PDB file of C-alpha atoms in Angstrom:
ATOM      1  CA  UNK A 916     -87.739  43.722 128.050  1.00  0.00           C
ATOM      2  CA  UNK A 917     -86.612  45.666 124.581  1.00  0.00           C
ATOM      3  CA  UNK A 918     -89.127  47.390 123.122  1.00  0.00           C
ATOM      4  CA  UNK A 919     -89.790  47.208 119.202  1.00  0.00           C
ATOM      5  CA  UNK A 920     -88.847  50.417 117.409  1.00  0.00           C
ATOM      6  CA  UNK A 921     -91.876  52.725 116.809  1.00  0.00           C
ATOM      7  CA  UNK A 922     -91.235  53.927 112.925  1.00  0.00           C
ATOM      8  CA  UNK A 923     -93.309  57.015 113.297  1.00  0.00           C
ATOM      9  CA  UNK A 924     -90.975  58.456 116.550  1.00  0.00           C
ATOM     10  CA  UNK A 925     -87.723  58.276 113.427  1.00  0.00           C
ATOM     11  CA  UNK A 926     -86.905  61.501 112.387  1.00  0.00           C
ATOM     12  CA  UNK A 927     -88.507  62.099 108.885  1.00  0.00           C
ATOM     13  CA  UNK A 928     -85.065  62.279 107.081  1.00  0.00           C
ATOM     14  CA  UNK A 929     -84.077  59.199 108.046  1.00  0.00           C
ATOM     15  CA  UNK A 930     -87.546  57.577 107.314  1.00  0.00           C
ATOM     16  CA  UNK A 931     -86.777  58.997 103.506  1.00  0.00           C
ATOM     17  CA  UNK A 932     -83.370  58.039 103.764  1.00  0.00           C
ATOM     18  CA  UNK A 933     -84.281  54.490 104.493  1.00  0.00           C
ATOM     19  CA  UNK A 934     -87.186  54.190 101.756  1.00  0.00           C
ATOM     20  CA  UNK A 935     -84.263  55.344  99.180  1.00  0.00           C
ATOM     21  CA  UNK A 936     -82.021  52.760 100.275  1.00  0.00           C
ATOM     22  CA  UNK A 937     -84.511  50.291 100.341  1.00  0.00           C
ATOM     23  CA  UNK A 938     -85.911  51.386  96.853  1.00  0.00           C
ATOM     24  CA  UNK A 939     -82.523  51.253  95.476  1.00  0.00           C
ATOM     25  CA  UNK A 940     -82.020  47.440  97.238  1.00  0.00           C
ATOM     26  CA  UNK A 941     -85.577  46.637  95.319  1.00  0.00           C
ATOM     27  CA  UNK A 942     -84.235  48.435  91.757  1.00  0.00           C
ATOM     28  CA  UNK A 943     -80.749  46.456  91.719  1.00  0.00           C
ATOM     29  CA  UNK A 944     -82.538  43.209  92.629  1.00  0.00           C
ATOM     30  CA  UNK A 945     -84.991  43.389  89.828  1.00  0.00           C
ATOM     31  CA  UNK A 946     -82.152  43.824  87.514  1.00  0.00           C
ATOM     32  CA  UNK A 947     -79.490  41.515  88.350  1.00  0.00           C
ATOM     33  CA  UNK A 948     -82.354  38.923  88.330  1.00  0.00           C
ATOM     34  CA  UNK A 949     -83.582  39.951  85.157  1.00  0.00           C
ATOM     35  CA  UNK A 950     -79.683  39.510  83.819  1.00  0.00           C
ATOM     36  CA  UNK A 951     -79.461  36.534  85.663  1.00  0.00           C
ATOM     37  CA  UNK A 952     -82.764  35.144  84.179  1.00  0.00           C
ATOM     38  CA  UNK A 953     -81.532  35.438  80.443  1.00  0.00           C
ATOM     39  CA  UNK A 954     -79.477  32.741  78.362  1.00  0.00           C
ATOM     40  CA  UNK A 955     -75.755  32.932  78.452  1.00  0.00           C
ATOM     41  CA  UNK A 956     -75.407  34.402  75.006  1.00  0.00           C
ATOM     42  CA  UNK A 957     -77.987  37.594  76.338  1.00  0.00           C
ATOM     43  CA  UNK A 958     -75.938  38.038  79.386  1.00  0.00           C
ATOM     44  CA  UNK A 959     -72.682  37.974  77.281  1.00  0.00           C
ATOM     45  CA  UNK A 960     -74.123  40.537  75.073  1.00  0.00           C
ATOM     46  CA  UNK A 961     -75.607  43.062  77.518  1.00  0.00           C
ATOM     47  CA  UNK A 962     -71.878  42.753  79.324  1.00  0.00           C
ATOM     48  CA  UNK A 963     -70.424  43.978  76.090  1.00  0.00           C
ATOM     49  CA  UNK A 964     -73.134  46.742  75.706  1.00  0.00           C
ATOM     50  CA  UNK A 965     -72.485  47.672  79.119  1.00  0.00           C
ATOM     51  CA  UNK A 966     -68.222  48.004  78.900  1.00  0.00           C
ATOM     52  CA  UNK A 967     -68.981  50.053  75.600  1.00  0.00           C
ATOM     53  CA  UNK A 968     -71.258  52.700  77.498  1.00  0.00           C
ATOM     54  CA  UNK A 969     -69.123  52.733  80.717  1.00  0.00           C
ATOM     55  CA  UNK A 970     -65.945  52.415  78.964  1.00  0.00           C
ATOM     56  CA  UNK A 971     -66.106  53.185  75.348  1.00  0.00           C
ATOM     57  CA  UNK A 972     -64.906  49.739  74.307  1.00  0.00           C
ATOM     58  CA  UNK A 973     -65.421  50.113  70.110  1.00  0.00           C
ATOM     59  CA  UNK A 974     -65.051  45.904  69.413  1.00  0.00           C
ATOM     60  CA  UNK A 975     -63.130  43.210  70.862  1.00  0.00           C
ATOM     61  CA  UNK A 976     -63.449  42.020  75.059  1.00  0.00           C
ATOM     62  CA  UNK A 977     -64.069  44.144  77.459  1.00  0.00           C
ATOM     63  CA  UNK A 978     -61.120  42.718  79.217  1.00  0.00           C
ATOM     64  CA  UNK A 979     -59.292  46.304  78.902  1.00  0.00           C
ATOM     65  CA  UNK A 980     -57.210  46.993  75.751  1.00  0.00           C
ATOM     66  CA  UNK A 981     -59.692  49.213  74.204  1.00  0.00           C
ATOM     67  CA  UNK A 982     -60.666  51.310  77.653  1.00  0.00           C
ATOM     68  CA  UNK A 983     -60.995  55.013  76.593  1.00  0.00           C
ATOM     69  CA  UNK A 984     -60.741  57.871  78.945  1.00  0.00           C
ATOM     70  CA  UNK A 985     -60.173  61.322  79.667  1.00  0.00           C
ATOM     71  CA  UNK A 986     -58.049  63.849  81.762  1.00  0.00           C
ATOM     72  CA  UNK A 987     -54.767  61.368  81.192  1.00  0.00           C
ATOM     73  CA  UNK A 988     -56.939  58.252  81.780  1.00  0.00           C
ATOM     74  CA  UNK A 989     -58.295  58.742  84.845  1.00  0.00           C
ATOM     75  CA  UNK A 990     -61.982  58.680  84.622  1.00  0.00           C
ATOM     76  CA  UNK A 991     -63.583  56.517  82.244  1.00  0.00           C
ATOM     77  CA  UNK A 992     -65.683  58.411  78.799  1.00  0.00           C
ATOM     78  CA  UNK A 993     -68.900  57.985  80.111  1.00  0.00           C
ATOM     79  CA  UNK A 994     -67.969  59.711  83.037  1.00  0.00           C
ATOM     80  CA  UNK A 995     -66.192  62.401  81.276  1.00  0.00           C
ATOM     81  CA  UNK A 996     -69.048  65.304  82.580  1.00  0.00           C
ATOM     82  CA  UNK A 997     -67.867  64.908  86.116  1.00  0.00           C
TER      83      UNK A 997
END
């Protein structure tokens, strides 16, 4: 008969490896439900707020034409640090 895992006999870094992941899992839920929860016009705004950091989209859609980057347009402005 299988026995259930004991949590305590799990190495410690994979015990804080695990409670990151999880934490992370939690964090992301909260906020696509919180997107999820608003009206349509909310959602379509905080899209467009998003593409602008991410992808330094001045005006228009998101849907590309105004994607700035760096290094020869491989990595988009808000990642420009890396």
């Amino acid at each position: 008969m299988a026995r259930s895992p004991n949590l305590s006999a799990l190495p410690r870094s994979f015990r804080r490896t695990r409670a990151f992941v999880v934490t992370n899992l939690v964090l992301w839920g909260v906020i696509g439900g919180w997107y999820l929860s608003q009206p349509a016009t909310r959602q379509q705004e905080v899209a467009r707020l998003g593409a602008r950091f991410f992808f330094g989209v001045a005006r228009g859609d998101a849907g590309g034409a105004g994607i700035e980057t760096s290094r020869a347009g491989m990595v988009p402005r808000a990642f420009s640090w890396i």
